[in-house]
Every structure is written in C-alpha cells, then in structure tokens.
Tab-separated table of N, CA and C in Angstrom:
chain	number	residue	atom	x	y	z
A	1	GLN	N	-74.820	61.568	173.125
A	1	GLN	CA	-75.881	60.592	172.607
A	1	GLN	C	-76.140	60.425	171.014
A	2	VAL	N	-75.007	59.176	170.048
A	2	VAL	CA	-74.476	59.184	168.585
A	2	VAL	C	-76.245	58.813	168.380
A	3	GLN	N	-75.997	59.770	167.278
A	3	GLN	CA	-77.244	59.458	166.424
A	3	GLN	C	-77.048	58.448	165.128
A	4	LEU	N	-77.361	57.271	165.057
A	4	LEU	CA	-77.684	56.976	163.820
A	4	LEU	C	-78.756	56.077	162.637
A	5	VAL	N	-78.547	56.823	161.734
A	5	VAL	CA	-79.951	56.423	161.131
A	5	VAL	C	-79.256	55.760	159.604
A	6	GLU	N	-80.029	54.825	159.054
A	6	GLU	CA	-80.036	53.926	158.780
A	6	GLU	C	-80.845	54.381	157.177
A	7	SER	N	-80.627	54.020	156.345
A	7	SER	CA	-81.511	53.689	154.797
A	7	SER	C	-80.886	52.746	153.446
A	8	GLY	N	-82.022	52.391	152.693
A	8	GLY	CA	-81.155	51.662	151.982
A	8	GLY	C	-82.011	50.577	151.285
A	9	GLY	N	-83.359	50.213	152.987
A	9	GLY	CA	-83.269	49.158	152.602
A	9	GLY	C	-84.571	49.171	151.186
A	10	GLY	N	-85.188	47.390	151.399
A	10	GLY	CA	-86.383	47.670	150.839
A	10	GLY	C	-86.491	46.349	149.982
A	11	LEU	N	-87.463	45.782	148.991
A	11	LEU	CA	-87.983	44.709	148.736
A	11	LEU	C	-86.875	44.536	147.321
A	12	VAL	N	-86.683	42.851	147.227
A	12	VAL	CA	-85.260	42.939	146.024
A	12	VAL	C	-85.668	41.590	145.735
A	13	GLN	N	-86.075	41.206	144.438
A	13	GLN	CA	-85.893	39.271	144.401
A	13	GLN	C	-84.651	38.720	144.390
A	14	PRO	N	-85.278	37.265	145.224
A	14	PRO	CA	-83.318	36.495	145.410
A	14	PRO	C	-82.825	36.810	144.516
A	15	GLY	N	-81.212	36.592	144.603
A	15	GLY	CA	-80.312	37.171	143.459
A	15	GLY	C	-79.769	38.554	143.281
A	16	GLY	N	-80.933	39.286	143.839
A	16	GLY	CA	-80.715	40.947	143.968
A	16	GLY	C	-79.765	41.394	144.729
A	17	SER	N	-79.332	42.064	144.454
A	17	SER	CA	-78.720	43.424	145.529
A	17	SER	C	-79.543	44.830	145.884
A	18	LEU	N	-78.373	45.250	147.177
A	18	LEU	CA	-79.027	46.224	147.934
A	18	LEU	C	-77.803	47.184	148.315
A	19	ARG	N	-77.544	47.594	148.826
A	19	ARG	CA	-76.723	48.767	149.425
A	19	ARG	C	-77.264	49.567	150.469
A	20	LEU	N	-77.028	49.262	152.106
A	20	LEU	CA	-77.875	49.733	153.249
A	20	LEU	C	-76.634	51.206	153.290
A	21	SER	N	-76.908	52.041	153.572
A	21	SER	CA	-76.204	53.074	154.540
A	21	SER	C	-76.003	53.563	156.086
A	22	CYS	N	-75.824	53.434	156.661
A	22	CYS	CA	-75.580	54.616	158.040
A	22	CYS	C	-75.108	55.915	158.016
A	23	ALA	N	-75.713	56.646	158.110
A	23	ALA	CA	-75.265	58.168	158.501
A	23	ALA	C	-75.318	58.316	160.037
A	24	ALA	N	-73.781	58.633	160.921
A	24	ALA	CA	-73.745	58.891	162.249
A	24	ALA	C	-74.157	60.647	162.273
A	25	SER	N	-74.681	60.749	163.868
A	25	SER	CA	-74.842	62.043	163.574
A	25	SER	C	-73.473	63.227	164.270
A	26	GLU	N	-72.631	61.853	164.508
A	26	GLU	CA	-71.056	62.527	165.918
A	26	GLU	C	-70.322	63.055	165.058
A	27	GLY	N	-69.546	63.984	164.969
A	27	GLY	CA	-68.359	63.664	164.209
A	27	GLY	C	-66.712	62.904	164.781
A	28	THR	N	-67.262	61.969	166.221
A	28	THR	CA	-66.290	61.283	166.752
A	28	THR	C	-66.156	59.617	166.033
A	29	PHE	N	-67.147	59.576	164.678
A	29	PHE	CA	-67.435	58.348	163.999
A	29	PHE	C	-66.098	57.416	163.503
A	30	SER	N	-65.223	57.938	163.110
A	30	SER	CA	-63.666	57.353	162.682
A	30	SER	C	-63.051	57.104	163.579
A	31	ARG	N	-63.578	56.948	165.126
A	31	ARG	CA	-63.235	55.975	166.229
A	31	ARG	C	-63.396	55.268	166.390
A	32	TYR	N	-64.135	54.836	166.106
A	32	TYR	CA	-65.084	53.496	166.460
A	32	TYR	C	-65.793	52.724	165.366
A	33	ALA	N	-65.459	51.469	165.822
A	33	ALA	CA	-65.964	49.950	164.623
A	33	ALA	C	-67.308	50.193	164.456
A	34	MET	N	-67.660	49.938	163.477
A	34	MET	CA	-69.232	49.969	163.415
A	34	MET	C	-69.809	48.461	162.873
A	35	GLY	N	-70.731	48.322	163.096
A	35	GLY	CA	-71.361	46.974	163.125
A	35	GLY	C	-72.611	47.248	162.229
A	36	TRP	N	-73.498	46.074	161.943
A	36	TRP	CA	-74.866	45.919	161.287
A	36	TRP	C	-75.288	44.436	161.992
A	37	PHE	N	-76.248	44.880	162.094
A	37	PHE	CA	-77.263	43.596	162.608
A	37	PHE	C	-78.576	43.392	162.278
A	38	ARG	N	-79.147	41.948	162.300
A	38	ARG	CA	-80.267	42.024	161.593
A	38	ARG	C	-80.898	41.200	162.416
A	39	GLN	N	-82.542	41.456	162.563
A	39	GLN	CA	-83.340	40.997	163.147
A	39	GLN	C	-84.580	40.541	162.816
A	40	ILE	N	-84.955	39.212	162.747
A	40	ILE	CA	-86.819	38.716	162.469
A	40	ILE	C	-87.757	38.711	163.108
A	41	PRO	N	-89.056	38.721	163.021
A	41	PRO	CA	-89.628	38.805	164.367
A	41	PRO	C	-89.619	37.655	165.333
A	42	GLY	N	-89.674	37.738	166.683
A	42	GLY	CA	-89.495	36.556	167.489
A	42	GLY	C	-87.942	35.759	167.491
A	43	LYS	N	-86.918	36.756	166.885
A	43	LYS	CA	-85.968	36.118	166.829
A	43	LYS	C	-84.832	37.168	168.044
A	44	GLU	N	-83.946	36.977	168.649
A	44	GLU	CA	-82.908	38.100	168.893
A	44	GLU	C	-81.881	38.581	167.467
A	45	ARG	N	-81.293	39.449	168.022
A	45	ARG	CA	-80.728	40.448	166.492
A	45	ARG	C	-79.656	40.105	166.618
A	46	LYS	N	-79.429	39.901	165.632
A	46	LYS	CA	-77.582	39.111	165.549
A	46	LYS	C	-76.189	39.856	164.306
A	47	PHE	N	-75.649	39.407	164.821
A	47	PHE	CA	-74.095	40.094	163.958
A	47	PHE	C	-74.293	40.013	162.539
A	48	VAL	N	-73.894	40.684	162.124
A	48	VAL	CA	-74.008	40.089	160.303
A	48	VAL	C	-72.464	40.767	159.803
A	49	ALA	N	-71.900	41.819	160.025
A	49	ALA	CA	-70.802	42.161	159.971
A	49	ALA	C	-70.398	43.166	160.727
A	50	GLY	N	-69.323	43.468	161.338
A	50	GLY	CA	-68.171	44.492	161.780
A	50	GLY	C	-67.339	45.148	160.770
A	51	ILE	N	-66.737	46.369	161.099
A	51	ILE	CA	-65.532	47.175	160.532
A	51	ILE	C	-64.733	47.906	161.550
A	52	ASP	N	-63.292	47.434	161.758
A	52	ASP	CA	-62.735	47.847	162.828
A	52	ASP	C	-62.726	49.929	162.348
A	53	TRP	N	-62.199	50.680	163.445
A	53	TRP	CA	-62.492	51.925	163.071
A	53	TRP	C	-61.872	52.235	162.133
A	54	SER	N	-60.706	52.065	161.443
A	54	SER	CA	-59.761	52.210	160.413
A	54	SER	C	-60.432	52.061	159.057
A	55	GLY	N	-61.067	51.029	159.207
A	55	GLY	CA	-61.840	50.873	157.985
A	55	GLY	C	-60.749	49.530	157.761
A	56	ARG	N	-59.505	48.650	158.009
A	56	ARG	CA	-58.792	47.947	157.305
A	56	ARG	C	-59.337	46.323	157.466
A	57	LYS	N	-60.219	46.215	158.555
A	57	LYS	CA	-60.101	44.989	158.713
A	57	LYS	C	-61.509	44.515	159.315
A	58	ALA	N	-62.379	44.103	158.808
A	58	ALA	CA	-64.297	43.130	158.271
A	58	ALA	C	-64.095	42.011	158.805
A	59	THR	N	-65.409	41.870	159.106
A	59	THR	CA	-65.497	40.207	160.262
A	59	THR	C	-66.801	40.877	160.033
A	60	TYR	N	-67.289	38.833	159.311
A	60	TYR	CA	-68.678	38.689	158.864
A	60	TYR	C	-69.169	37.036	159.635
A	61	GLU	N	-70.509	37.304	159.359
A	61	GLU	CA	-71.309	36.058	159.982
A	61	GLU	C	-70.723	34.834	158.594
A	62	ASP	N	-71.278	33.407	158.677
A	62	ASP	CA	-70.149	33.063	158.318
A	62	ASP	C	-71.012	32.704	157.078
A	63	SER	N	-72.801	32.966	157.083
A	63	SER	CA	-74.076	32.565	155.798
A	63	SER	C	-73.687	34.062	155.210
A	64	VAL	N	-72.971	34.558	155.620
A	64	VAL	CA	-72.933	36.012	154.015
A	64	VAL	C	-71.888	36.469	153.872
A	65	ARG	N	-70.494	35.727	154.428
A	65	ARG	CA	-69.555	35.736	154.094
A	65	ARG	C	-69.119	35.129	152.340
A	66	GLY	N	-68.544	36.835	151.884
A	66	GLY	CA	-68.634	36.402	150.094
A	66	GLY	C	-69.784	36.633	149.248
A	67	ARG	N	-70.743	37.224	150.637
A	67	ARG	CA	-71.561	37.396	149.433
A	67	ARG	C	-72.519	38.987	150.468
A	68	PHE	N	-71.475	39.833	151.021
A	68	PHE	CA	-71.926	41.099	151.960
A	68	PHE	C	-70.627	41.623	151.803
A	69	THR	N	-70.557	43.062	151.647
A	69	THR	CA	-69.438	43.842	152.413
A	69	THR	C	-69.602	44.935	152.506
A	70	ILE	N	-69.281	45.076	153.984
A	70	ILE	CA	-68.887	46.219	155.034
A	70	ILE	C	-68.030	46.804	154.645
A	71	SER	N	-68.237	48.268	154.710
A	71	SER	CA	-67.723	49.772	154.445
A	71	SER	C	-67.426	50.753	155.106
A	72	ARG	N	-66.954	51.662	155.378
A	72	ARG	CA	-67.275	52.632	156.078
A	72	ARG	C	-66.574	54.246	154.665
A	73	ASP	N	-66.797	55.490	155.438
A	73	ASP	CA	-66.634	56.464	154.460
A	73	ASP	C	-66.328	56.899	155.676
A	74	ASN	N	-65.161	57.585	156.264
A	74	ASN	CA	-65.043	58.353	157.619
A	74	ASN	C	-64.955	59.391	157.326
A	75	ALA	N	-64.845	60.010	156.424
A	75	ALA	CA	-65.499	61.504	155.981
A	75	ALA	C	-66.650	61.975	155.933
A	76	MET	N	-67.283	61.060	155.494
A	76	MET	CA	-68.869	61.941	155.307
A	76	MET	C	-69.674	61.088	156.510
A	77	LYS	N	-68.670	60.420	157.464
A	77	LYS	CA	-69.528	59.846	158.591
A	77	LYS	C	-70.712	58.519	158.584
A	78	THR	N	-70.100	57.796	157.289
A	78	THR	CA	-70.916	56.657	156.924
A	78	THR	C	-70.604	55.406	156.555
A	79	LEU	N	-71.505	54.802	156.863
A	79	LEU	CA	-70.949	53.077	156.760
A	79	LEU	C	-72.135	52.694	156.014
A	80	TYR	N	-71.663	51.756	155.328
A	80	TYR	CA	-72.497	50.850	154.275
A	80	TYR	C	-72.658	49.238	154.308
A	81	LEU	N	-73.341	49.110	153.776
A	81	LEU	CA	-73.204	47.110	153.934
A	81	LEU	C	-74.046	47.004	152.075
A	82	GLN	N	-72.771	46.170	151.632
A	82	GLN	CA	-73.518	45.849	150.272
A	82	GLN	C	-73.660	44.311	150.104
A	83	MET	N	-75.060	44.387	149.824
A	83	MET	CA	-76.152	42.727	150.177
A	83	MET	C	-75.273	42.284	148.423
A	84	ASN	N	-75.595	41.536	148.006
A	84	ASN	CA	-75.705	40.800	147.002
A	84	ASN	C	-75.653	39.496	147.103
A	85	SER	N	-76.516	38.570	146.038
A	85	SER	CA	-76.523	37.413	145.635
A	85	SER	C	-77.774	37.274	147.002
A	86	LEU	N	-78.973	38.237	147.007
A	86	LEU	CA	-79.713	37.927	148.263
A	86	LEU	C	-80.975	37.115	148.566
A	87	LYS	N	-80.135	35.845	149.807
A	87	LYS	CA	-81.602	34.910	149.411
A	87	LYS	C	-83.116	35.057	150.233
A	88	LEU	N	-83.612	34.372	150.240
A	88	LEU	CA	-85.033	34.611	151.357
A	88	LEU	C	-84.721	34.837	152.848
A	89	GLU	N	-83.812	33.879	153.046
A	89	GLU	CA	-82.831	34.169	154.314
A	89	GLU	C	-82.962	35.391	155.063
A	90	ASP	N	-82.664	35.983	153.967
A	90	ASP	CA	-81.490	37.647	154.088
A	90	ASP	C	-82.716	38.117	154.722
A	91	THR	N	-84.312	38.290	154.785
A	91	THR	CA	-85.083	38.787	154.868
A	91	THR	C	-85.304	39.244	156.650
A	92	ALA	N	-84.560	40.615	156.871
A	92	ALA	CA	-84.842	41.071	158.346
A	92	ALA	C	-85.033	42.576	158.125
A	93	VAL	N	-84.895	42.769	159.242
A	93	VAL	CA	-84.983	44.405	160.074
A	93	VAL	C	-83.340	44.424	160.300
A	94	TYR	N	-82.490	45.772	159.228
A	94	TYR	CA	-80.910	45.443	159.782
A	94	TYR	C	-80.908	47.177	160.527
A	95	TYR	N	-79.915	46.517	161.433
A	95	TYR	CA	-79.989	47.780	162.111
A	95	TYR	C	-77.994	48.133	161.963
A	96	CYS	N	-77.759	49.252	161.952
A	96	CYS	CA	-76.322	49.956	162.240
A	96	CYS	C	-76.404	50.098	163.982
A	97	ALA	N	-74.960	50.003	163.938
A	97	ALA	CA	-74.367	49.795	165.176
A	97	ALA	C	-73.153	50.459	166.024
A	98	ARG	N	-72.875	50.700	166.839
A	98	ARG	CA	-71.261	51.156	167.357
A	98	ARG	C	-71.034	50.908	168.353
A	99	GLU	N	-69.787	50.465	168.491
A	99	GLU	CA	-69.085	49.739	169.891
A	99	GLU	C	-69.156	50.349	170.799
A	100	VAL	N	-68.885	50.235	171.811
A	100	VAL	CA	-69.265	51.173	172.954
A	100	VAL	C	-67.889	51.666	173.098
A	101	ARG	N	-66.509	50.963	173.166
A	101	ARG	CA	-65.484	51.619	173.138
A	101	ARG	C	-64.680	52.552	171.737
A	102	GLN	N	-63.898	53.330	172.093
A	102	GLN	CA	-63.690	53.929	170.832
A	102	GLN	C	-62.132	52.623	170.141
A	103	PHE	N	-61.513	52.537	168.923
A	103	PHE	CA	-60.845	51.709	169.139
A	103	PHE	C	-60.990	50.029	168.472
A	104	GLY	N	-61.794	50.039	168.412
A	104	GLY	CA	-62.042	48.294	168.702
A	104	GLY	C	-62.182	47.669	167.353
A	105	LEU	N	-62.434	46.581	167.490
A	105	LEU	CA	-62.042	45.730	165.897
A	105	LEU	C	-63.150	45.566	165.008
A	106	GLY	N	-64.588	45.829	165.910
A	106	GLY	CA	-66.146	45.594	165.078
A	106	GLY	C	-66.253	44.180	165.133
A	107	SER	N	-65.442	42.779	165.942
A	107	SER	CA	-65.739	41.507	165.390
A	107	SER	C	-66.284	40.827	166.568
A	108	ARG	N	-66.849	41.370	167.386
A	108	ARG	CA	-67.512	40.715	169.271
A	108	ARG	C	-69.333	41.349	169.189
A	109	ALA	N	-70.015	40.935	168.735
A	109	ALA	CA	-71.554	41.425	169.223
A	109	ALA	C	-71.344	42.019	169.867
A	110	VAL	N	-71.195	41.307	171.803
A	110	VAL	CA	-71.264	42.371	172.575
A	110	VAL	C	-70.881	43.278	173.141
A	111	ASP	N	-69.775	43.775	172.427
A	111	ASP	CA	-68.954	45.291	172.241
A	111	ASP	C	-70.209	46.354	171.566
A	112	PHE	N	-70.920	46.074	171.274
A	112	PHE	CA	-71.898	46.983	170.085
A	112	PHE	C	-72.466	47.674	171.177
A	113	GLY	N	-72.926	48.906	171.487
A	113	GLY	CA	-73.443	49.073	172.079
A	113	GLY	C	-74.705	50.748	172.054
A	114	SER	N	-74.622	50.781	170.766
A	114	SER	CA	-75.784	52.212	170.451
A	114	SER	C	-76.056	51.565	169.065
A	115	TRP	N	-77.530	51.973	168.927
A	115	TRP	CA	-78.320	51.431	167.542
A	115	TRP	C	-78.997	52.458	166.972
A	116	GLY	N	-79.111	51.894	165.530
A	116	GLY	CA	-80.063	52.735	164.791
A	116	GLY	C	-81.459	52.157	164.987
A	117	GLN	N	-82.360	53.057	163.988
A	117	GLN	CA	-84.117	52.808	164.130
A	117	GLN	C	-84.363	51.516	162.990
A	118	GLY	N	-83.064	50.860	161.983
A	118	GLY	CA	-83.330	49.866	161.471
A	118	GLY	C	-84.095	50.028	160.091
A	119	THR	N	-84.069	49.380	158.858
A	119	THR	CA	-84.181	49.168	157.933
A	119	THR	C	-84.933	47.588	157.193
A	120	GLN	N	-85.634	47.584	156.616
A	120	GLN	CA	-86.315	46.485	156.320
A	120	GLN	C	-85.519	46.013	155.275
A	121	VAL	N	-85.370	45.143	155.256
A	121	VAL	CA	-84.996	44.566	153.923
A	121	VAL	C	-85.960	43.045	153.316
A	122	THR	N	-86.381	42.812	152.566
A	122	THR	CA	-87.297	41.957	152.036
A	122	THR	C	-87.042	41.147	150.598
A	123	VAL	N	-86.623	40.075	150.736
A	123	VAL	CA	-85.851	39.441	149.795
A	123	VAL	C	-87.489	38.421	149.315
A	124	SER	N	-88.110	38.696	148.451
A	124	SER	CA	-88.978	37.780	148.141
A	124	SER	C	-89.220	37.802	146.404
A	125	SER	N	-89.724	36.724	145.557
A	125	SER	CA	-90.244	36.668	144.648
A	125	SER	C	-91.471	37.367	143.853
C-alpha cells in the first residue's frame, strides 16, 4: 500500500503563492498518474489537477486553470502543486492522490484510489 505524505500548506494572503509537495513511499511512483484534490468542511472532495504518469499531460479544474501548476519529479517520487494568485475560495484541505491503475492520464476523479492525509491551505487577509 503506497503512502503519500503532503507538505507545504499554510496561511497566505490573497494574491500570494504556495507550493505543495507530496512524497510517495513506493518505487513504482513513475508508473501512476497523480492528482490533487481539495475539500472544505461539509463538502465533498473535489478534483483540482491531475498529471499523467509521464508528466507530459496535465488536467485542471476550471477555477484553478492558469493559476495552479501540477508537476512531478519521478526520480524523487514527488508530486508538486504550485499555487499562484491564491483566492479566499482556495481555502481547503488539499490531498494528494494516486490513480488505481498504472499508466493512466490523471484526468478523471473516479480513477483515483489512494490518498494522503491532507495539508491545510488557508487564504486570508
């Protein structure tokens, strides 16, 4: 069972930036598409961004496209989410996730099945 550990969350002012990281425990990291989800209290977890196993194709939810960038370093078994121009509505717990099957695209929320413990991102003035 893969372990995914997120870091990099915190408190930031509107318009600021944060970079989230997700470290994977398994050596098979490079075979799986990865993604980021977020959740606010009382709401369901929602897809934010996904990246295919090779790192060449990324998918974004409409509200973050152009502000967030997902990337991966397969040699370091680490996933990243660069978040710029942060807004109040970006406040949430952010989760790293891995697709269930190997060599996927990371473009559909239903394909993800392994989760990290989450990291809190708070955007506030």
